[in-house]
Amino acid sequence: MSESSVKVKSNTEGLVFDIQRYSIHDGPGIRSIVFFKGCPLKCKWCSNPESQSSNIQLFHSHNRCKLCGRCVEMCPKNALTITNNEINIDRNLCDLCGACIDVCLYNNWRNVGKWYTVKEIMRELLKDEKFFVTSGGGITISGGEPFQQKKFLKELLEECNNMCLNTAVETCGYVNTSALKNTLPFIDILLMDLKHMNEKKHLEWTGVSNKLILKNWEVAASNCKNTICRIPVLNGFNNTESEIKEILNFIASVGIKEAHFIQYHRMGEGKYKSLGLEYMYDNIPVPTYKQIEKYLKIAEGIGLKAQIGG
Ligand code: SF4
Ligand code: SF4
Protein backbone atom coordinates (compact mmCIF):
# COMPACT_ATOMS: atom_id res chain seq x y z
CA MET A 1 0.00 0.00 0.00
CA SER A 2 1.49 3.37 -0.94
CA GLU A 3 1.58 6.14 1.60
CA SER A 4 -0.67 8.29 -0.61
CA SER A 5 -3.36 5.62 -0.58
CA VAL A 6 -3.54 5.43 3.20
CA LYS A 7 -7.17 5.35 4.24
CA VAL A 8 -7.10 5.90 7.98
CA LYS A 9 -10.26 7.09 9.68
CA SER A 10 -8.94 7.88 13.16
CA ASN A 11 -8.11 11.45 14.01
CA THR A 12 -7.10 10.60 17.57
CA GLU A 13 -4.00 12.56 18.50
CA GLY A 14 -0.96 11.46 20.46
CA LEU A 15 2.20 13.20 21.65
CA VAL A 16 5.31 11.67 20.09
CA PHE A 17 8.90 12.74 20.69
CA ASP A 18 10.67 10.83 17.94
CA ILE A 19 10.19 8.51 15.00
CA GLN A 20 13.34 6.49 14.34
CA ARG A 21 13.60 4.83 10.94
CA TYR A 22 15.73 1.89 9.78
CA SER A 23 16.23 0.47 13.26
CA ILE A 24 17.45 -3.11 13.58
CA HIS A 25 16.76 -3.27 17.32
CA ASP A 26 13.56 -3.57 19.30
CA GLY A 27 12.01 -6.36 17.26
CA PRO A 28 12.85 -8.42 14.14
CA GLY A 29 13.94 -7.03 10.76
CA ILE A 30 14.10 -3.36 9.81
CA ARG A 31 11.71 -1.34 11.94
CA SER A 32 10.43 2.15 12.50
CA ILE A 33 10.16 3.06 16.16
CA VAL A 34 7.58 5.55 17.36
CA PHE A 35 8.46 7.05 20.74
CA PHE A 36 5.43 8.15 22.76
CA LYS A 37 5.89 10.94 25.30
CA GLY A 38 4.95 10.45 28.96
CA CYS A 39 5.87 7.77 31.51
CA PRO A 40 4.47 6.92 34.98
CA LEU A 41 7.94 5.83 36.17
CA LYS A 42 10.85 8.06 37.05
CA CYS A 43 13.77 5.61 36.83
CA LYS A 44 16.93 7.17 38.20
CA TRP A 45 18.98 5.84 35.29
CA CYS A 46 16.56 6.71 32.45
CA SER A 47 18.48 7.31 29.21
CA ASN A 48 15.51 9.05 27.59
CA PRO A 49 14.60 11.77 30.11
CA GLU A 50 12.72 13.61 27.34
CA SER A 51 10.26 10.71 27.37
CA GLN A 52 9.11 11.18 30.95
CA SER A 53 6.99 14.32 30.85
CA SER A 54 3.63 14.22 29.09
CA ASN A 55 4.15 17.81 27.91
CA ILE A 56 6.16 19.38 25.13
CA GLN A 57 9.54 20.54 26.54
CA LEU A 58 12.11 23.09 25.46
CA PHE A 59 15.53 21.49 24.86
CA HIS A 60 18.77 23.48 24.79
CA SER A 61 21.98 22.06 23.28
CA HIS A 62 24.17 23.84 25.80
CA ASN A 63 27.42 22.25 24.55
CA ARG A 64 27.15 24.05 21.21
CA CYS A 65 26.01 27.41 22.59
CA LYS A 66 28.20 30.40 21.60
CA LEU A 67 26.60 32.64 24.22
CA CYS A 68 25.86 35.23 21.55
CA GLY A 69 22.81 36.37 23.53
CA ARG A 70 20.39 36.60 20.57
CA CYS A 71 17.88 34.25 22.19
CA VAL A 72 18.09 36.14 25.50
CA GLU A 73 17.28 39.41 23.74
CA MET A 74 14.41 37.93 21.72
CA CYS A 75 12.62 36.01 24.48
CA PRO A 76 9.31 37.87 25.03
CA LYS A 77 8.87 36.33 28.48
CA ASN A 78 12.35 37.25 29.77
CA ALA A 79 12.78 33.57 30.60
CA LEU A 80 16.44 33.47 29.53
CA THR A 81 19.54 34.85 31.20
CA ILE A 82 23.27 34.28 30.83
CA THR A 83 24.81 33.47 34.21
CA ASN A 84 28.06 31.68 35.00
CA ASN A 85 28.85 31.52 31.29
CA GLU A 86 25.77 29.56 30.36
CA ILE A 87 22.18 30.07 29.36
CA ASN A 88 19.69 29.64 32.17
CA ILE A 89 16.00 29.07 31.52
CA ASP A 90 13.23 29.99 33.91
CA ARG A 91 10.82 27.28 32.81
CA ASN A 92 8.01 28.82 34.87
CA LEU A 93 8.12 31.88 32.61
CA CYS A 94 8.66 30.07 29.29
CA ASP A 95 5.47 29.48 27.29
CA LEU A 96 7.19 27.54 24.46
CA CYS A 97 6.57 30.38 21.99
CA GLY A 98 9.55 29.27 19.90
CA ALA A 99 11.17 32.70 19.46
CA CYS A 100 14.51 31.34 20.71
CA ILE A 101 14.27 28.43 18.26
CA ASP A 102 13.77 30.83 15.35
CA VAL A 103 16.57 33.21 16.25
CA CYS A 104 19.47 30.88 17.09
CA LEU A 105 21.88 30.62 14.16
CA TYR A 106 23.30 27.37 15.55
CA ASN A 107 20.02 25.47 15.96
CA ASN A 108 20.58 25.06 19.66
CA TRP A 109 16.90 25.10 20.62
CA ARG A 110 14.11 22.68 19.87
CA ASN A 111 10.77 21.63 21.26
CA VAL A 112 10.67 17.96 22.25
CA GLY A 113 7.28 16.46 21.45
CA LYS A 114 4.85 16.88 18.58
CA TRP A 115 1.16 16.07 18.30
CA TYR A 116 0.28 13.62 15.51
CA THR A 117 -3.01 12.07 14.48
CA VAL A 118 -3.02 8.31 13.83
CA LYS A 119 -3.39 9.17 10.16
CA GLU A 120 -0.30 11.40 10.16
CA ILE A 121 1.80 8.75 11.91
CA MET A 122 0.66 6.05 9.48
CA ARG A 123 1.68 8.29 6.55
CA GLU A 124 5.16 8.57 8.04
CA LEU A 125 5.45 4.86 8.79
CA LEU A 126 4.29 3.68 5.40
CA LYS A 127 7.17 5.53 3.72
CA ASP A 128 9.31 2.53 4.73
CA GLU A 129 6.81 -0.21 4.06
CA LYS A 130 9.01 -1.92 1.46
CA PHE A 131 11.83 -2.28 4.02
CA PHE A 132 9.45 -3.87 6.50
CA VAL A 133 8.20 -6.34 3.93
CA THR A 134 11.62 -7.35 2.58
CA SER A 135 13.30 -7.65 6.01
CA GLY A 136 10.47 -9.17 8.04
CA GLY A 137 10.38 -6.00 10.09
CA GLY A 138 7.60 -3.65 11.13
CA ILE A 139 6.59 -1.04 13.65
CA THR A 140 7.74 -0.77 17.26
CA ILE A 141 5.94 1.53 19.67
CA SER A 142 8.17 2.68 22.49
CA GLY A 143 8.40 5.60 24.86
CA GLY A 144 8.03 6.78 27.47
CA GLU A 145 5.24 4.40 28.25
CA PRO A 146 2.99 3.77 25.21
CA PHE A 147 0.00 2.82 27.41
CA GLN A 148 -0.03 6.33 28.90
CA GLN A 149 -1.81 7.23 25.63
CA LYS A 150 -3.86 4.07 25.44
CA LYS A 151 -6.51 5.19 22.94
CA PHE A 152 -3.90 6.52 20.51
CA LEU A 153 -1.83 3.35 20.99
CA LYS A 154 -4.73 0.98 20.32
CA GLU A 155 -5.94 2.85 17.25
CA LEU A 156 -2.43 3.05 15.83
CA LEU A 157 -1.92 -0.68 16.35
CA GLU A 158 -5.32 -1.44 14.79
CA GLU A 159 -4.29 0.49 11.69
CA CYS A 160 -0.96 -1.38 11.54
CA ASN A 161 -2.92 -4.64 11.80
CA ASN A 162 -5.28 -3.51 9.00
CA MET A 163 -2.23 -2.96 6.80
CA CYS A 164 -0.60 -6.25 7.82
CA LEU A 165 2.39 -4.55 9.47
CA ASN A 166 4.15 -6.49 12.22
CA THR A 167 3.79 -4.69 15.57
CA ALA A 168 5.94 -4.66 18.69
CA VAL A 169 5.28 -2.65 21.85
CA GLU A 170 7.80 -1.83 24.57
CA THR A 171 6.26 -1.31 27.98
CA CYS A 172 7.37 -0.86 31.58
CA GLY A 173 4.35 -2.95 32.61
CA TYR A 174 2.96 -0.29 34.95
CA VAL A 175 -0.21 0.07 32.92
CA ASN A 176 -3.96 -0.27 33.26
CA THR A 177 -4.65 -4.02 33.21
CA SER A 178 -7.83 -3.87 31.14
CA ALA A 179 -6.16 -1.57 28.60
CA LEU A 180 -3.34 -4.11 28.36
CA LYS A 181 -5.80 -6.97 27.83
CA ASN A 182 -7.77 -5.05 25.19
CA THR A 183 -4.67 -4.05 23.28
CA LEU A 184 -2.77 -7.36 23.32
CA PRO A 185 -4.73 -8.81 20.35
CA PHE A 186 -3.14 -6.12 18.14
CA ILE A 187 0.43 -6.73 19.35
CA ASP A 188 2.65 -9.33 17.67
CA ILE A 189 5.57 -8.95 20.08
CA LEU A 190 5.34 -7.55 23.58
CA LEU A 191 8.69 -6.38 24.99
CA MET A 192 7.97 -5.89 28.68
CA ASP A 193 10.39 -4.79 31.40
CA LEU A 194 10.86 -6.45 34.73
CA LYS A 195 13.33 -4.42 36.73
CA HIS A 196 13.22 -5.84 40.24
CA MET A 197 11.22 -8.34 42.31
CA ASN A 198 11.65 -6.43 45.58
CA GLU A 199 8.82 -3.93 45.96
CA LYS A 200 10.72 -1.54 48.24
CA LYS A 201 13.73 -1.36 45.94
CA HIS A 202 11.50 -0.98 42.89
CA LEU A 203 9.70 1.94 44.52
CA GLU A 204 12.93 3.59 45.60
CA TRP A 205 14.56 3.45 42.14
CA THR A 206 11.61 3.89 39.79
CA GLY A 207 9.10 5.83 41.87
CA VAL A 208 6.41 3.11 41.73
CA SER A 209 5.64 -0.26 43.37
CA ASN A 210 6.05 -3.41 41.26
CA LYS A 211 2.71 -4.96 42.38
CA LEU A 212 0.74 -3.90 39.32
CA ILE A 213 3.64 -4.85 37.05
CA LEU A 214 3.78 -8.39 38.47
CA LYS A 215 0.02 -8.77 38.03
CA ASN A 216 0.32 -7.55 34.44
CA TRP A 217 3.10 -10.06 33.79
CA GLU A 218 0.63 -12.87 34.39
CA VAL A 219 -1.90 -11.23 32.07
CA ALA A 220 0.70 -10.67 29.35
CA ALA A 221 2.14 -14.17 29.62
CA SER A 222 -1.24 -15.83 29.25
CA ASN A 223 -2.58 -13.56 26.48
CA CYS A 224 0.45 -12.89 24.26
CA LYS A 225 2.54 -15.89 23.25
CA ASN A 226 5.33 -13.69 22.04
CA THR A 227 6.08 -11.80 25.24
CA ILE A 228 9.78 -11.13 25.84
CA CYS A 229 11.15 -9.96 29.18
CA ARG A 230 13.60 -7.06 29.12
CA ILE A 231 15.80 -6.66 32.18
CA PRO A 232 17.84 -3.46 32.45
CA VAL A 233 21.00 -4.39 34.36
CA LEU A 234 22.21 -1.67 36.70
CA ASN A 235 24.95 -1.59 39.29
CA GLY A 236 23.63 -0.73 42.74
CA PHE A 237 20.10 -1.70 41.75
CA ASN A 238 19.79 -5.27 40.48
CA ASN A 239 23.26 -6.37 39.39
CA THR A 240 23.65 -9.41 41.67
CA GLU A 241 23.10 -13.06 40.83
CA SER A 242 20.35 -13.45 43.41
CA GLU A 243 18.37 -10.43 42.18
CA ILE A 244 18.61 -11.51 38.55
CA LYS A 245 17.76 -15.11 39.42
CA GLU A 246 14.60 -13.97 41.23
CA ILE A 247 13.45 -12.13 38.11
CA LEU A 248 14.26 -15.05 35.82
CA ASN A 249 12.53 -17.59 38.06
CA PHE A 250 9.42 -15.44 38.19
CA ILE A 251 9.13 -14.99 34.43
CA ALA A 252 9.76 -18.69 33.85
CA SER A 253 7.02 -19.49 36.39
CA VAL A 254 4.43 -17.50 34.44
CA GLY A 255 5.41 -19.20 31.18
CA ILE A 256 7.79 -16.70 29.54
CA LYS A 257 10.38 -18.27 27.25
CA GLU A 258 12.76 -15.41 26.41
CA ALA A 259 14.74 -12.74 28.30
CA HIS A 260 16.84 -9.84 27.01
CA PHE A 261 19.42 -8.21 29.26
CA ILE A 262 19.80 -4.50 28.61
CA GLN A 263 23.20 -3.14 29.56
CA TYR A 264 22.82 0.27 31.20
CA HIS A 265 24.68 3.07 29.37
CA ARG A 266 25.33 6.74 30.07
CA MET A 267 24.40 8.11 26.67
CA GLY A 268 21.37 10.01 27.97
CA GLU A 269 23.24 11.86 30.70
CA GLY A 270 23.80 15.12 28.78
CA LYS A 271 20.10 15.41 27.96
CA TYR A 272 19.20 16.02 31.60
CA LYS A 273 20.91 19.41 31.67
CA SER A 274 19.38 20.34 28.32
CA LEU A 275 15.93 19.78 29.82
CA GLY A 276 16.68 21.46 33.14
CA LEU A 277 16.62 18.14 35.02
CA GLU A 278 18.99 16.59 37.51
CA TYR A 279 20.73 13.27 36.72
CA MET A 280 20.25 10.93 39.67
CA TYR A 281 22.48 8.01 38.66
CA ASP A 282 25.82 9.79 38.63
CA ASN A 283 29.17 8.14 39.38
CA ILE A 284 27.85 4.59 39.15
CA PRO A 285 29.92 2.29 36.90
CA VAL A 286 28.36 0.68 33.87
CA PRO A 287 27.98 -3.15 34.22
CA THR A 288 30.54 -5.08 32.21
CA TYR A 289 29.70 -7.45 29.38
CA LYS A 290 31.33 -10.22 31.40
CA GLN A 291 28.97 -9.63 34.31
CA ILE A 292 25.95 -9.88 32.03
CA GLU A 293 27.32 -12.99 30.30
CA LYS A 294 26.97 -14.77 33.66
CA TYR A 295 23.26 -13.93 33.65
CA LEU A 296 22.88 -15.34 30.14
CA LYS A 297 24.13 -18.67 31.43
CA ILE A 298 21.78 -18.58 34.43
CA ALA A 299 18.83 -17.83 32.15
CA GLU A 300 19.76 -20.62 29.76
CA GLY A 301 20.18 -22.94 32.77
CA ILE A 302 16.52 -22.48 33.67
CA GLY A 303 15.41 -23.08 30.11
CA LEU A 304 15.05 -19.53 28.83
CA LYS A 305 16.28 -18.26 25.51
CA ALA A 306 18.43 -15.23 26.39
CA GLN A 307 20.48 -12.49 24.76
CA ILE A 308 22.18 -9.22 25.55
CA GLY A 309 20.39 -6.20 24.11
CA GLY A 310 17.55 -6.14 21.59
S1 SF4 B 1 21.09 32.23 20.17
FE1 SF4 B 1 21.91 30.14 20.19
S2 SF4 B 1 24.16 30.39 20.31
FE2 SF4 B 1 23.24 32.35 20.85
S3 SF4 B 1 23.10 32.27 23.09
FE3 SF4 B 1 21.14 31.54 22.31
S4 SF4 B 1 21.40 29.32 22.19
FE4 SF4 B 1 23.43 30.18 22.40
S1 SF4 C 1 10.32 29.33 23.95
FE1 SF4 C 1 9.76 31.50 23.96
S2 SF4 C 1 9.36 31.94 26.11
FE2 SF4 C 1 10.47 30.02 26.07
S3 SF4 C 1 12.62 30.57 26.36
FE3 SF4 C 1 12.24 30.43 24.15
S4 SF4 C 1 11.72 32.52 23.53
FE4 SF4 C 1 11.51 32.42 25.76
XYZ file of C-alpha atoms and ligand atoms in Angstrom:
326
model
C 0.000 0.000 0.000
C 1.488 3.368 -0.940
C 1.580 6.135 1.603
C -0.674 8.293 -0.615
C -3.359 5.619 -0.585
C -3.544 5.429 3.198
C -7.174 5.353 4.245
C -7.101 5.900 7.980
C -10.259 7.092 9.684
C -8.938 7.876 13.161
C -8.106 11.446 14.014
C -7.101 10.603 17.566
C -3.999 12.557 18.495
C -0.960 11.465 20.462
C 2.198 13.201 21.655
C 5.309 11.672 20.088
C 8.903 12.742 20.690
C 10.675 10.828 17.940
C 10.191 8.513 14.997
C 13.339 6.489 14.340
C 13.596 4.834 10.945
C 15.729 1.886 9.780
C 16.235 0.466 13.261
C 17.446 -3.111 13.582
C 16.764 -3.270 17.322
C 13.558 -3.573 19.298
C 12.011 -6.361 17.255
C 12.845 -8.423 14.145
C 13.939 -7.031 10.760
C 14.098 -3.363 9.814
C 11.706 -1.337 11.937
C 10.432 2.151 12.504
C 10.159 3.061 16.163
C 7.578 5.546 17.365
C 8.458 7.047 20.741
C 5.429 8.151 22.762
C 5.888 10.936 25.297
C 4.953 10.447 28.960
C 5.870 7.772 31.513
C 4.472 6.923 34.981
C 7.936 5.827 36.173
C 10.852 8.056 37.046
C 13.767 5.610 36.826
C 16.931 7.174 38.200
C 18.982 5.842 35.288
C 16.558 6.706 32.450
C 18.478 7.306 29.211
C 15.508 9.053 27.589
C 14.605 11.770 30.110
C 12.721 13.610 27.344
C 10.264 10.708 27.369
C 9.109 11.176 30.950
C 6.992 14.319 30.851
C 3.626 14.224 29.086
C 4.155 17.807 27.910
C 6.162 19.378 25.130
C 9.536 20.537 26.537
C 12.113 23.091 25.456
C 15.534 21.489 24.859
C 18.772 23.478 24.788
C 21.975 22.061 23.276
C 24.173 23.839 25.797
C 27.422 22.249 24.550
C 27.151 24.050 21.214
C 26.013 27.411 22.586
C 28.204 30.403 21.597
C 26.603 32.641 24.225
C 25.860 35.234 21.549
C 22.815 36.373 23.532
C 20.390 36.603 20.575
C 17.875 34.252 22.189
C 18.090 36.140 25.498
C 17.276 39.405 23.736
C 14.410 37.929 21.718
C 12.623 36.005 24.477
C 9.310 37.868 25.026
C 8.868 36.327 28.482
C 12.352 37.246 29.765
C 12.785 33.569 30.601
C 16.442 33.469 29.526
C 19.545 34.848 31.201
C 23.269 34.276 30.833
C 24.809 33.470 34.207
C 28.065 31.683 34.999
C 28.848 31.520 31.291
C 25.771 29.563 30.365
C 22.178 30.067 29.357
C 19.691 29.640 32.173
C 16.002 29.067 31.521
C 13.227 29.992 33.910
C 10.815 27.275 32.808
C 8.014 28.824 34.869
C 8.119 31.881 32.615
C 8.657 30.074 29.294
C 5.467 29.480 27.295
C 7.192 27.537 24.464
C 6.569 30.380 21.994
C 9.549 29.265 19.902
C 11.173 32.703 19.465
C 14.513 31.341 20.713
C 14.275 28.435 18.261
C 13.773 30.832 15.348
C 16.567 33.209 16.255
C 19.467 30.876 17.085
C 21.881 30.616 14.156
C 23.302 27.370 15.553
C 20.020 25.466 15.959
C 20.581 25.063 19.661
C 16.898 25.096 20.619
C 14.111 22.684 19.869
C 10.775 21.629 21.257
C 10.667 17.964 22.249
C 7.277 16.461 21.447
C 4.850 16.879 18.583
C 1.157 16.068 18.304
C 0.280 13.618 15.507
C -3.007 12.073 14.478
C -3.024 8.313 13.829
C -3.391 9.167 10.158
C -0.298 11.396 10.163
C 1.805 8.750 11.906
C 0.658 6.053 9.475
C 1.678 8.286 6.554
C 5.163 8.569 8.044
C 5.449 4.864 8.791
C 4.294 3.680 5.403
C 7.168 5.532 3.721
C 9.311 2.527 4.726
C 6.807 -0.212 4.060
C 9.007 -1.924 1.464
C 11.835 -2.277 4.024
C 9.454 -3.872 6.505
C 8.205 -6.339 3.928
C 11.625 -7.353 2.576
C 13.297 -7.651 6.007
C 10.467 -9.171 8.035
C 10.377 -5.997 10.094
C 7.600 -3.651 11.128
C 6.594 -1.036 13.650
C 7.736 -0.767 17.261
C 5.941 1.535 19.672
C 8.173 2.681 22.493
C 8.401 5.605 24.862
C 8.027 6.777 27.473
C 5.241 4.403 28.247
C 2.993 3.771 25.214
C 0.003 2.822 27.406
C -0.027 6.331 28.902
C -1.809 7.234 25.631
C -3.857 4.070 25.439
C -6.505 5.195 22.938
C -3.896 6.518 20.515
C -1.827 3.353 20.990
C -4.727 0.985 20.322
C -5.940 2.853 17.255
C -2.428 3.049 15.832
C -1.925 -0.677 16.353
C -5.322 -1.435 14.790
C -4.291 0.491 11.688
C -0.964 -1.375 11.537
C -2.924 -4.636 11.801
C -5.275 -3.509 9.001
C -2.231 -2.957 6.799
C -0.602 -6.255 7.820
C 2.389 -4.546 9.473
C 4.147 -6.485 12.224
C 3.786 -4.692 15.569
C 5.945 -4.658 18.688
C 5.285 -2.652 21.846
C 7.801 -1.833 24.567
C 6.264 -1.305 27.982
C 7.368 -0.863 31.576
C 4.351 -2.948 32.608
C 2.964 -0.293 34.954
C -0.208 0.069 32.923
C -3.959 -0.271 33.261
C -4.653 -4.018 33.212
C -7.835 -3.875 31.139
C -6.160 -1.567 28.598
C -3.344 -4.108 28.358
C -5.798 -6.975 27.827
C -7.772 -5.054 25.193
C -4.669 -4.053 23.284
C -2.771 -7.356 23.316
C -4.735 -8.809 20.345
C -3.144 -6.124 18.136
C 0.432 -6.728 19.351
C 2.651 -9.329 17.667
C 5.574 -8.948 20.081
C 5.343 -7.549 23.580
C 8.688 -6.376 24.991
C 7.970 -5.885 28.676
C 10.390 -4.793 31.397
C 10.860 -6.447 34.728
C 13.332 -4.419 36.726
C 13.216 -5.840 40.241
C 11.217 -8.340 42.314
C 11.649 -6.427 45.577
C 8.819 -3.925 45.962
C 10.719 -1.538 48.239
C 13.729 -1.358 45.935
C 11.503 -0.975 42.893
C 9.704 1.945 44.518
C 12.931 3.592 45.597
C 14.556 3.447 42.139
C 11.614 3.895 39.793
C 9.098 5.834 41.865
C 6.414 3.111 41.730
C 5.637 -0.261 43.374
C 6.052 -3.412 41.263
C 2.714 -4.962 42.384
C 0.736 -3.903 39.316
C 3.643 -4.855 37.053
C 3.783 -8.393 38.469
C 0.016 -8.770 38.033
C 0.319 -7.552 34.438
C 3.105 -10.062 33.788
C 0.635 -12.872 34.391
C -1.902 -11.230 32.068
C 0.701 -10.671 29.345
C 2.143 -14.174 29.619
C -1.244 -15.830 29.250
C -2.575 -13.559 26.484
C 0.449 -12.892 24.259
C 2.538 -15.891 23.250
C 5.334 -13.688 22.036
C 6.084 -11.801 25.239
C 9.777 -11.133 25.837
C 11.153 -9.963 29.175
C 13.596 -7.061 29.121
C 15.800 -6.663 32.176
C 17.842 -3.464 32.448
C 20.999 -4.395 34.357
C 22.210 -1.669 36.703
C 24.953 -1.591 39.290
C 23.625 -0.729 42.736
C 20.098 -1.700 41.750
C 19.791 -5.267 40.476
C 23.263 -6.373 39.393
C 23.648 -9.415 41.667
C 23.104 -13.060 40.833
C 20.349 -13.449 43.410
C 18.370 -10.429 42.180
C 18.614 -11.510 38.548
C 17.756 -15.109 39.421
C 14.602 -13.971 41.225
C 13.453 -12.128 38.105
C 14.256 -15.050 35.816
C 12.531 -17.594 38.060
C 9.416 -15.435 38.187
C 9.126 -14.986 34.431
C 9.762 -18.691 33.851
C 7.021 -19.492 36.395
C 4.426 -17.497 34.436
C 5.407 -19.203 31.183
C 7.788 -16.704 29.536
C 10.383 -18.269 27.245
C 12.760 -15.407 26.413
C 14.737 -12.742 28.298
C 16.844 -9.841 27.007
C 19.419 -8.213 29.262
C 19.803 -4.503 28.606
C 23.196 -3.140 29.563
C 22.816 0.266 31.196
C 24.679 3.073 29.367
C 25.332 6.739 30.073
C 24.398 8.113 26.674
C 21.375 10.013 27.973
C 23.241 11.861 30.701
C 23.802 15.123 28.781
C 20.104 15.415 27.962
C 19.201 16.024 31.604
C 20.906 19.414 31.669
C 19.376 20.337 28.317
C 15.933 19.776 29.820
C 16.678 21.462 33.137
C 16.625 18.142 35.017
C 18.991 16.586 37.509
C 20.732 13.271 36.717
C 20.247 10.934 39.672
C 22.482 8.008 38.657
C 25.815 9.795 38.631
C 29.173 8.136 39.378
C 27.846 4.589 39.146
C 29.915 2.288 36.898
C 28.362 0.676 33.868
C 27.978 -3.146 34.221
C 30.541 -5.082 32.213
C 29.704 -7.450 29.380
C 31.334 -10.222 31.395
C 28.965 -9.632 34.313
C 25.954 -9.881 32.027
C 27.318 -12.991 30.297
C 26.966 -14.768 33.659
C 23.257 -13.934 33.652
C 22.884 -15.338 30.144
C 24.133 -18.668 31.430
C 21.783 -18.578 34.430
C 18.826 -17.830 32.147
C 19.762 -20.624 29.762
C 20.182 -22.941 32.765
C 16.525 -22.483 33.670
C 15.410 -23.078 30.107
C 15.050 -19.526 28.832
C 16.283 -18.257 25.515
C 18.427 -15.234 26.387
C 20.482 -12.492 24.762
C 22.182 -9.218 25.548
C 20.388 -6.204 24.110
C 17.553 -6.140 21.587
S 21.089 32.231 20.172
Fe 21.914 30.141 20.195
S 24.159 30.388 20.305
Fe 23.238 32.352 20.852
S 23.096 32.271 23.094
Fe 21.138 31.540 22.311
S 21.399 29.321 22.189
Fe 23.429 30.180 22.398
S 10.320 29.329 23.951
Fe 9.762 31.503 23.964
S 9.358 31.940 26.113
Fe 10.470 30.016 26.069
S 12.622 30.572 26.363
Fe 12.236 30.434 24.148
S 11.715 32.520 23.533
Fe 11.514 32.418 25.757
